[in-house]
Tab-separated table of C-alpha atoms and ligand atoms in Angstrom:
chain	number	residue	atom	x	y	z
A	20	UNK	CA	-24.154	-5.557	-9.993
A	21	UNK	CA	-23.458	-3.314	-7.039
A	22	UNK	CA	-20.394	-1.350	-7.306
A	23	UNK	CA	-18.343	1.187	-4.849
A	24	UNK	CA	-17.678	4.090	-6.954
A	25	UNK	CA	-16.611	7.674	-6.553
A	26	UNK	CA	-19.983	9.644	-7.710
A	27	UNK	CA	-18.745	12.878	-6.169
A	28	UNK	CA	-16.404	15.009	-4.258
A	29	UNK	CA	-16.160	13.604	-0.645
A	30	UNK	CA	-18.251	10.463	-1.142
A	31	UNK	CA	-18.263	6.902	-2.245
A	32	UNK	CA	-21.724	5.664	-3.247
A	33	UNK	CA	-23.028	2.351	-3.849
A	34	UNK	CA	-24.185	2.396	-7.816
A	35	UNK	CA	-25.251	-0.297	-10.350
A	36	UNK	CA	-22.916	-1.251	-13.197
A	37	UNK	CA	-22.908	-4.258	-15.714
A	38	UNK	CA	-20.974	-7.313	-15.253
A	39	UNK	CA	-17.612	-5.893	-17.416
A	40	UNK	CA	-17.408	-7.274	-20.935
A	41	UNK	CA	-13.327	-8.886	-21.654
A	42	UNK	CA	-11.026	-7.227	-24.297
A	43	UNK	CA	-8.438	-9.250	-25.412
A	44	UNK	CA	-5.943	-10.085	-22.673
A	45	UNK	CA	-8.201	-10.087	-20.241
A	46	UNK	CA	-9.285	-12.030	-17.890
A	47	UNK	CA	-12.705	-11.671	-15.218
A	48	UNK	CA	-12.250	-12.120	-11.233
A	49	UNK	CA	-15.036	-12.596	-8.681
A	50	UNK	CA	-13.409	-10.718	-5.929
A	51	UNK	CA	-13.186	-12.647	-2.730
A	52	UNK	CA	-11.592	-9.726	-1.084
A	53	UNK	CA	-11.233	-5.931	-1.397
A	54	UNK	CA	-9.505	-3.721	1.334
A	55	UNK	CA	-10.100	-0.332	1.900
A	56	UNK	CA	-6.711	2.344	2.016
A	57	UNK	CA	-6.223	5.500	2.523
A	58	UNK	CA	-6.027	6.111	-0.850
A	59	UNK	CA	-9.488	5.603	-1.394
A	60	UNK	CA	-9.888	8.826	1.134
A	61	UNK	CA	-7.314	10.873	-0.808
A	62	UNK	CA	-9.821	9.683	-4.420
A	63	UNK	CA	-13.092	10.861	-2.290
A	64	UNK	CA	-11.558	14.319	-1.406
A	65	UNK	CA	-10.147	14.804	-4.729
A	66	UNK	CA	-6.402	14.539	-3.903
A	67	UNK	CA	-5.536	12.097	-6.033
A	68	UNK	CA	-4.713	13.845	-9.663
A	69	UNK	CA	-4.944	10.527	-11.779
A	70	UNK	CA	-7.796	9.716	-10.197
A	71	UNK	CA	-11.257	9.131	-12.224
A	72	UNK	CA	-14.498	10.152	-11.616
A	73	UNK	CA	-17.525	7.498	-11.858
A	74	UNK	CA	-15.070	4.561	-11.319
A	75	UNK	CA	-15.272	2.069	-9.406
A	76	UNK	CA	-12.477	1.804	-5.990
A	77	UNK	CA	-11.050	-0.996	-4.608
A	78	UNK	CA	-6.948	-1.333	-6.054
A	79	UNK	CA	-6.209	-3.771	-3.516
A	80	UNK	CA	-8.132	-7.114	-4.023
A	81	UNK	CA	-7.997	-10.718	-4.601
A	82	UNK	CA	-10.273	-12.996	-6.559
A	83	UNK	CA	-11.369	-16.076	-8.406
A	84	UNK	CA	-10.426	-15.992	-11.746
A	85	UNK	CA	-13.901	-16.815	-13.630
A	86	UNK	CA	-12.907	-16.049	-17.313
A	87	UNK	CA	-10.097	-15.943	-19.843
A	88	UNK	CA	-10.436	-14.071	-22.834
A	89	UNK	CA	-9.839	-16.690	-25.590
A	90	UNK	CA	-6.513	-16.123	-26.768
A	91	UNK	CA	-4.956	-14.722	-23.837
A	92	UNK	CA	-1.879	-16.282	-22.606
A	93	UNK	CA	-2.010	-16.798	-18.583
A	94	UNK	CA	-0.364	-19.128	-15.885
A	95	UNK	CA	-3.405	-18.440	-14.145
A	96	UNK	CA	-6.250	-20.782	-14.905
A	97	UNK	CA	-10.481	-20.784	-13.723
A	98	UNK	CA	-10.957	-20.912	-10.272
A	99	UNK	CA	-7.676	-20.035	-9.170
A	100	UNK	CA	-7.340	-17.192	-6.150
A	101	UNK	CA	-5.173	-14.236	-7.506
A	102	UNK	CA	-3.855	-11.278	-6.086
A	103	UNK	CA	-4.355	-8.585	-8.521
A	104	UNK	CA	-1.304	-5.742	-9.571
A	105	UNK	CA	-3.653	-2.460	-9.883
A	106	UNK	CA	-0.892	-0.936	-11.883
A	107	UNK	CA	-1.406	-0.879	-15.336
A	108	UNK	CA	1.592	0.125	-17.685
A	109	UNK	CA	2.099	0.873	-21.133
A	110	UNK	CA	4.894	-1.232	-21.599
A	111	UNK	CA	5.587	1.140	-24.640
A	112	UNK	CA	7.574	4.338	-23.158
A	113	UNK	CA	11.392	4.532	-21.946
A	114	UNK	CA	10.190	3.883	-18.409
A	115	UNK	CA	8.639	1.177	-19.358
A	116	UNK	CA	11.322	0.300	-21.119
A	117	UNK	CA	14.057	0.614	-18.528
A	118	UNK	CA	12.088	-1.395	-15.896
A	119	UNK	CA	10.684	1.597	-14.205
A	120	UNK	CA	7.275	0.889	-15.419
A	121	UNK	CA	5.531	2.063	-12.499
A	122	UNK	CA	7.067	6.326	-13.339
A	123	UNK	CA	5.195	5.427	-16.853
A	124	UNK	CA	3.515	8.703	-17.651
A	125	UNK	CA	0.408	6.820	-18.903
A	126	UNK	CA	0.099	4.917	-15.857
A	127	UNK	CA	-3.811	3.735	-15.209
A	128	UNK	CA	-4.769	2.060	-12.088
A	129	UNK	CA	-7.532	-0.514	-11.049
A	130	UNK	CA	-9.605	1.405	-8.912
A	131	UNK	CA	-8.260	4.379	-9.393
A	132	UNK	CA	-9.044	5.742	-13.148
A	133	UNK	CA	-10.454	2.322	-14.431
A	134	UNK	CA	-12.979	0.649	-12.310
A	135	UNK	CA	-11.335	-1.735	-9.880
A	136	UNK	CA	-12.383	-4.334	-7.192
A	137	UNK	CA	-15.554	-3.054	-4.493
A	138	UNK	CA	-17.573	-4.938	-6.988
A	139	UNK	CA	-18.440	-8.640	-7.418
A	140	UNK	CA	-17.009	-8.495	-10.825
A	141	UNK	CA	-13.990	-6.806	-12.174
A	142	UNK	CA	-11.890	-7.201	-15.601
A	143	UNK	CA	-7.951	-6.900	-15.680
A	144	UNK	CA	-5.284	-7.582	-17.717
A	145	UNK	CA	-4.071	-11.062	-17.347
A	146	UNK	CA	-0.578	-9.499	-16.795
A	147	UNK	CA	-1.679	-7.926	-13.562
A	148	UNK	CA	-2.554	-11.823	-11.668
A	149	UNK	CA	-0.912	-13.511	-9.467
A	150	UNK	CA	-1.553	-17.045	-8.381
A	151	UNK	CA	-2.004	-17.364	-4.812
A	152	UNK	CA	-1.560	-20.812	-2.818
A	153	UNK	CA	-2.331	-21.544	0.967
A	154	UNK	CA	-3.989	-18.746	1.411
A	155	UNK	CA	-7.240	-17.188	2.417
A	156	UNK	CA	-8.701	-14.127	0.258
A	157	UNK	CA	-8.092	-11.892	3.143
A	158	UNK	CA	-4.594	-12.451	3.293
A	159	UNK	CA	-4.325	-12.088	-0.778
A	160	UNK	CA	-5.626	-8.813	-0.760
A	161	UNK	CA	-2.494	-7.875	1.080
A	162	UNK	CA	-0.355	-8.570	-1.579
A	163	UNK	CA	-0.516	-4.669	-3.184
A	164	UNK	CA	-0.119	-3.090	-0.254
A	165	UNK	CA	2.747	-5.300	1.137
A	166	UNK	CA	4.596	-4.884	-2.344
A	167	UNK	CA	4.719	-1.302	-1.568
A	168	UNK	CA	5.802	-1.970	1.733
A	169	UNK	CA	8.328	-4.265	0.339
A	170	UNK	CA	9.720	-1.534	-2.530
A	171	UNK	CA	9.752	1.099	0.643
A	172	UNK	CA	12.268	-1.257	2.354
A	173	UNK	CA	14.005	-2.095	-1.154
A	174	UNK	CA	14.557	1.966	-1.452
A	175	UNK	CA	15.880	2.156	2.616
A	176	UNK	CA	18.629	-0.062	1.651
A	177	UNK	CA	19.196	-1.410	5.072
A	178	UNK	CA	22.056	-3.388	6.535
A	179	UNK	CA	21.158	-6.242	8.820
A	180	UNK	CA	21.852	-5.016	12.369
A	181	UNK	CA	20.780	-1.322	11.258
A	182	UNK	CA	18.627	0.666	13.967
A	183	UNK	CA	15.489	1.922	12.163
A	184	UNK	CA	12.489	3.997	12.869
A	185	UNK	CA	9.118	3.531	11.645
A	186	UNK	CA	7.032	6.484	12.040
A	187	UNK	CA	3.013	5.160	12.121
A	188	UNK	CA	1.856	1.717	12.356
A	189	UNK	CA	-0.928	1.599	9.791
A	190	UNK	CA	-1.155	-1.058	7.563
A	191	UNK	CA	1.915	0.287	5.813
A	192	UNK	CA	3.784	0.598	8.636
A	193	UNK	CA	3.362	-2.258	10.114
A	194	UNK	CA	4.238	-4.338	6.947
A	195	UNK	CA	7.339	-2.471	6.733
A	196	UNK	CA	8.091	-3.137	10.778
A	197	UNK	CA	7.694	-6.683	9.909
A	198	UNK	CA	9.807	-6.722	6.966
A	199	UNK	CA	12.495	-5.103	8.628
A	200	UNK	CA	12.396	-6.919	11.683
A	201	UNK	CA	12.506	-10.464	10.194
A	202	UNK	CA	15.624	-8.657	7.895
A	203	UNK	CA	17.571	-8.336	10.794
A	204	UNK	CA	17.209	-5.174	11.730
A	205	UNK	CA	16.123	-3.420	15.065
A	206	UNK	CA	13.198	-1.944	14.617
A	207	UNK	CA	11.527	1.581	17.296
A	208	UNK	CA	8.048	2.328	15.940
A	209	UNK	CA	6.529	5.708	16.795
A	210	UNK	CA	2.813	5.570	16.879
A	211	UNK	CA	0.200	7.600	18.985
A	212	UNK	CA	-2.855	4.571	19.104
A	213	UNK	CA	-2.601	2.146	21.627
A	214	UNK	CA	-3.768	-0.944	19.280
A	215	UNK	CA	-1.303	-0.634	16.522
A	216	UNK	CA	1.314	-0.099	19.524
A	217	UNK	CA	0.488	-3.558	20.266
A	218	UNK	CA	0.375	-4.664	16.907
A	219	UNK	CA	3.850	-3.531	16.038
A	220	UNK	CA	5.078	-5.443	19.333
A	221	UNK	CA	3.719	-8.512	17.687
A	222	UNK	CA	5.202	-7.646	14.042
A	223	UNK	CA	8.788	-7.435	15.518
A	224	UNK	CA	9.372	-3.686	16.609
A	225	UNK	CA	11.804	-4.013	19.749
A	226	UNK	CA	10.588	-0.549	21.172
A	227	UNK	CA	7.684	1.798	20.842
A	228	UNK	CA	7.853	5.470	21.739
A	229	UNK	CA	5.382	8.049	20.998
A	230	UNK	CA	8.000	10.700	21.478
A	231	UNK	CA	11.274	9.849	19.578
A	232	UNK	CA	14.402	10.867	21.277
A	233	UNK	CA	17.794	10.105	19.655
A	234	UNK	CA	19.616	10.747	22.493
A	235	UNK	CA	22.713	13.253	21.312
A	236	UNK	CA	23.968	14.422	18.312
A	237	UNK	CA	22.996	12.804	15.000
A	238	UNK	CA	27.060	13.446	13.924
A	239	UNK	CA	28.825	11.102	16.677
A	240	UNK	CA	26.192	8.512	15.597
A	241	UNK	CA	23.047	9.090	17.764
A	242	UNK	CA	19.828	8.502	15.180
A	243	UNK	CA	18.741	6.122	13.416
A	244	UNK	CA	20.135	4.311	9.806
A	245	UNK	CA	16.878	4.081	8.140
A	246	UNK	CA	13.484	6.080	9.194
A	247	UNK	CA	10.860	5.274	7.359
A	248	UNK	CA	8.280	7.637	7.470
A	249	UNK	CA	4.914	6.011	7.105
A	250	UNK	CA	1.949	8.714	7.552
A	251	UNK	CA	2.328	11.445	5.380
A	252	UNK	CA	1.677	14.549	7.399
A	253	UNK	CA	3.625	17.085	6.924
A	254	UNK	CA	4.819	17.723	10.489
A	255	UNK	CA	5.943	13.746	10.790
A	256	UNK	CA	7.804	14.338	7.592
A	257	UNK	CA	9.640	17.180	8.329
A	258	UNK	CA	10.833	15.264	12.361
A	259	UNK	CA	12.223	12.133	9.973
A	260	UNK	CA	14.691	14.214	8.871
A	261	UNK	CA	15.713	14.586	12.688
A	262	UNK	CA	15.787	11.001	13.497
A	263	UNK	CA	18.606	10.142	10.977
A	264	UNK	CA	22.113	9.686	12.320
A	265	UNK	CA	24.209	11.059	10.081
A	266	UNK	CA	25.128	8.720	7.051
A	267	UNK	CA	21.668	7.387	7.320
A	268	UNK	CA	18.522	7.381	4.926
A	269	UNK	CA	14.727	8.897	5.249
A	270	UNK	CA	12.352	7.274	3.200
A	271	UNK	CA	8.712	9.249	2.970
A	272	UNK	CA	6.126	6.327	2.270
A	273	UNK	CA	3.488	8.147	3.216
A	274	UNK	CA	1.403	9.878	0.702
A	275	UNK	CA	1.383	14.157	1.593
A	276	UNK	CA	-1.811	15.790	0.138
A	277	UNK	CA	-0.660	17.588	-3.288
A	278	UNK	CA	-0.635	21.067	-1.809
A	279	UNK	CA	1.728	19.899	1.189
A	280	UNK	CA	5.536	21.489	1.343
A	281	UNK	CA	7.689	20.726	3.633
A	282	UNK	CA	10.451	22.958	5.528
A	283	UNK	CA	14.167	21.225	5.294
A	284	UNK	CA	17.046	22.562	6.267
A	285	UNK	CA	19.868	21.958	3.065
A	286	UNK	CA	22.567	22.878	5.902
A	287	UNK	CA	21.346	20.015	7.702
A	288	UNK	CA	21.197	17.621	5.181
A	289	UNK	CA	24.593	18.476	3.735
A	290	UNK	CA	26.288	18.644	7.304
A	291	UNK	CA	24.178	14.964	8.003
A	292	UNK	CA	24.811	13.890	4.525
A	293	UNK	CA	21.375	12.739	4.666
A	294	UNK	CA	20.116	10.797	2.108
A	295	UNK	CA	16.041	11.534	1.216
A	296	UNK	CA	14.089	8.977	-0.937
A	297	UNK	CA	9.959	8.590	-2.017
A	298	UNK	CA	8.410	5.587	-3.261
A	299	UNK	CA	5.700	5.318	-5.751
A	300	UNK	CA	4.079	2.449	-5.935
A	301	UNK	CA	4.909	-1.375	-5.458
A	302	UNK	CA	7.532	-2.255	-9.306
A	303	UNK	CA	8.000	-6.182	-9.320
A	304	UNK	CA	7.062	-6.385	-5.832
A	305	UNK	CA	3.491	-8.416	-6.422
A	306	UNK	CA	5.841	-11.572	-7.240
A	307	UNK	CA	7.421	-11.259	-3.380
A	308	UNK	CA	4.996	-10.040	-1.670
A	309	UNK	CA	2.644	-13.165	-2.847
A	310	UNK	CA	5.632	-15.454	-1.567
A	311	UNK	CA	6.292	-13.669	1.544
A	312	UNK	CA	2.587	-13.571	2.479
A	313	UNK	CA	2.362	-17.427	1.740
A	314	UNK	CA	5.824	-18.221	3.670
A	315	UNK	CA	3.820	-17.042	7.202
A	316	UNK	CA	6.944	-16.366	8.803
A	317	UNK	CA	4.260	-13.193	10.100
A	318	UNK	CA	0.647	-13.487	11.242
A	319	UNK	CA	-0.273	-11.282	8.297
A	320	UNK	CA	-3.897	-11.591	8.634
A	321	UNK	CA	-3.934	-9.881	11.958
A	322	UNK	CA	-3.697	-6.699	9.584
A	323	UNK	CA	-7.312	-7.405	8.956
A	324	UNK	CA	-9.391	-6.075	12.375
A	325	UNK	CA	-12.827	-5.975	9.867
A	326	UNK	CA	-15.115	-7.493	7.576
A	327	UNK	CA	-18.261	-6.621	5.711
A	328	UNK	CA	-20.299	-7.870	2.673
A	329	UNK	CA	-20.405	-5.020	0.177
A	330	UNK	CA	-23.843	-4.132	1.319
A	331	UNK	CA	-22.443	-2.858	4.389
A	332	UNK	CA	-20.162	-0.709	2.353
A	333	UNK	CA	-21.404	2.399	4.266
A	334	UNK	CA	-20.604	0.426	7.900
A	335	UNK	CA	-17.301	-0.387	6.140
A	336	UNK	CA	-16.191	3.045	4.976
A	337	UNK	CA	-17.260	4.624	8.200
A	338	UNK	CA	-15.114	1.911	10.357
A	339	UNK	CA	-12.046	2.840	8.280
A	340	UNK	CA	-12.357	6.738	8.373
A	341	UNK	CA	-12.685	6.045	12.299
A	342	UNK	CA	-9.362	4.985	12.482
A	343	UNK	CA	-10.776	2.049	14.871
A	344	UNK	CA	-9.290	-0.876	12.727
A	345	UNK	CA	-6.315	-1.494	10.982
A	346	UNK	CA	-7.008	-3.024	7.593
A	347	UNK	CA	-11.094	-2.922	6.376
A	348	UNK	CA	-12.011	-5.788	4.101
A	349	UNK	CA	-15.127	-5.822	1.963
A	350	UNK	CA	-16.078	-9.620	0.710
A	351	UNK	CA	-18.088	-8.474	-2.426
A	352	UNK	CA	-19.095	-12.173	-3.480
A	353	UNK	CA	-19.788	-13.549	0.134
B	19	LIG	ZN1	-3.695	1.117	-1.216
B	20	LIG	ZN1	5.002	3.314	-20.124
């Protein structure tokens, strides 16, 4: 079968690989859908340590369940459309242990070191589905990258009536605008492209700004509760830190190149008792993110500006390095 895999540095190639054979556990998925992130980019250029060379991307799919391993206990039966949890844990170490499974130090990931979902065909633990109902592929490939939006809200903490920022209206950003918004909160999204301006209008945000001002000083309560900093430049980074009133919370979502440091100011953050926070990953959010995508209380699948077969993977790849679209889906069995 054609796969999308990660041959060399600064390129994803279309290459044949078998069908994969099941270990015990396992189960096989025909991917419906597979979307294309940003972390794929960060694999391609090599700034993604854990990553693997020679395997196969895509961490962000959802299938048809084709197979069980005999054996394998499941919920999840043939034919049923799952969203798939790339995150694969060893369910062994204290992390693991202490229900922080996704700081496990053997951590793998589907599509990331073990061959994940730009294929027709992908194996993965039967631990990592979950059933979908109501609705379409598309949508269920949204379900990992909405659980990390929803564990980036989880780690903001916020109040309902809270004023936050969201810096960048990607895919990431947007999903957290949307969670916040229908939270309670009131939402200002700072974003430079005119689309995903008018995409975060739709998802909730009650202002948009491409130049954040605060207004006065962050200690008599100018600033914002929560900013959420969704891009993962260094420069955007370093002006959350600004946007906080004092009291309030910066989360950095977005994923800095390894090399990347940051200036801060410890005077600032002491005088602003500002409280800094990172996410990693999406722990227990598949479970919600499922639900939430099924409740349609947001037009999720307006996330999704593209769609190719996976023999248009190079028409695919180039539409999401353009920036022109929000979310690229592949449909590897279409
Ligand atoms: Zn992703
Ligand atoms: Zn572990």
């Amino acid at each position: 079968m054609d796969v999308a895999s990660w041959e060399k540095l600064g390129s994803i190639d279309i290459v044949q690989k078998d069908v994969p054979a099941l270990s015990a556990g396992d189960v096989l998925i025909r991917v419906a859908a597979s979307g294309i992130c940003g972390t794929d980019l960060h694999i391609c250029n090599g700034e993604t340590p854990h990553a693997a060379r020679k395997v196969t991307i895509g961490h962000e799919f959802s299938g048809y369940i084709e197979a069980i391993h005999p054996g394998t206990k499941t919920l999840a039966a043939v034919g049923d459309l799952v969203a798939v949890d790339p995150n694969i844990p060893c369910h062994q170490c204290g992390f693991c242990r202490s229900k922080k499974y996704h700081l496990c130090p053997d951590l793998r990931c589907t599509g990331v070191s073990v061959d994940g979902g730009m294929a027709r065909y992908v194996a993965v633990p039967a631990t990592a589905v979950h059933v979908t109902r109501g609705i379409s592929p598309e949508v269920a490939s949204l379900a990992e990258p909405l659980s990390c939006a929803v564990h980036a809200v989880d780690m903001g903490a916020l109040k309902t009536g809270d004023r936050v920022l969201v810096i960048g209206a990607g895919p990431i950003g947007l999903m957290v605008t949307a969670l916040c918004s229908t939270g309670g909160a009131n939402v200002t999204v700072a974003e430079l492209n005119d689309m995903r301006r008018e995409r975060a209008l739709e998802f909730g945000a009650s202002a948009i700004t491409t130049n954040v001002d605060i207004g006065g000083d962050p200690t008599k309560g100018f600033g914002f509760d929560v900013v959420f900093e969704c891009v993962g430049r260094p420069e955007t980074m370093q002006a959350a830190l600004g946007y906080a009133k004092a009291g309030g919370t910066v989360v950095w979502v977005g994923v800095a190149k390894p090399d990347v440091t940051v200036p801060v100011s410890p005077f600032m953050v002491y005088r602003h008792e500002l409280t800094i926070k990172s996410t990693y990953t999406n722990p227990y959010g598949m479970e919600r993110a499922v639900k939430i995508l099924a409740d349609k209380k947001v037009a999720w699948d307006k996330l999704i500006t593209h769609t190719f077969g996976l023999d248009q993977f190079g028409d695919a790849w180039a539409t999401f390095k353009s920036g022109a679209g929000i979310k690229v889906c592949v449909r590897p069995s279409a």
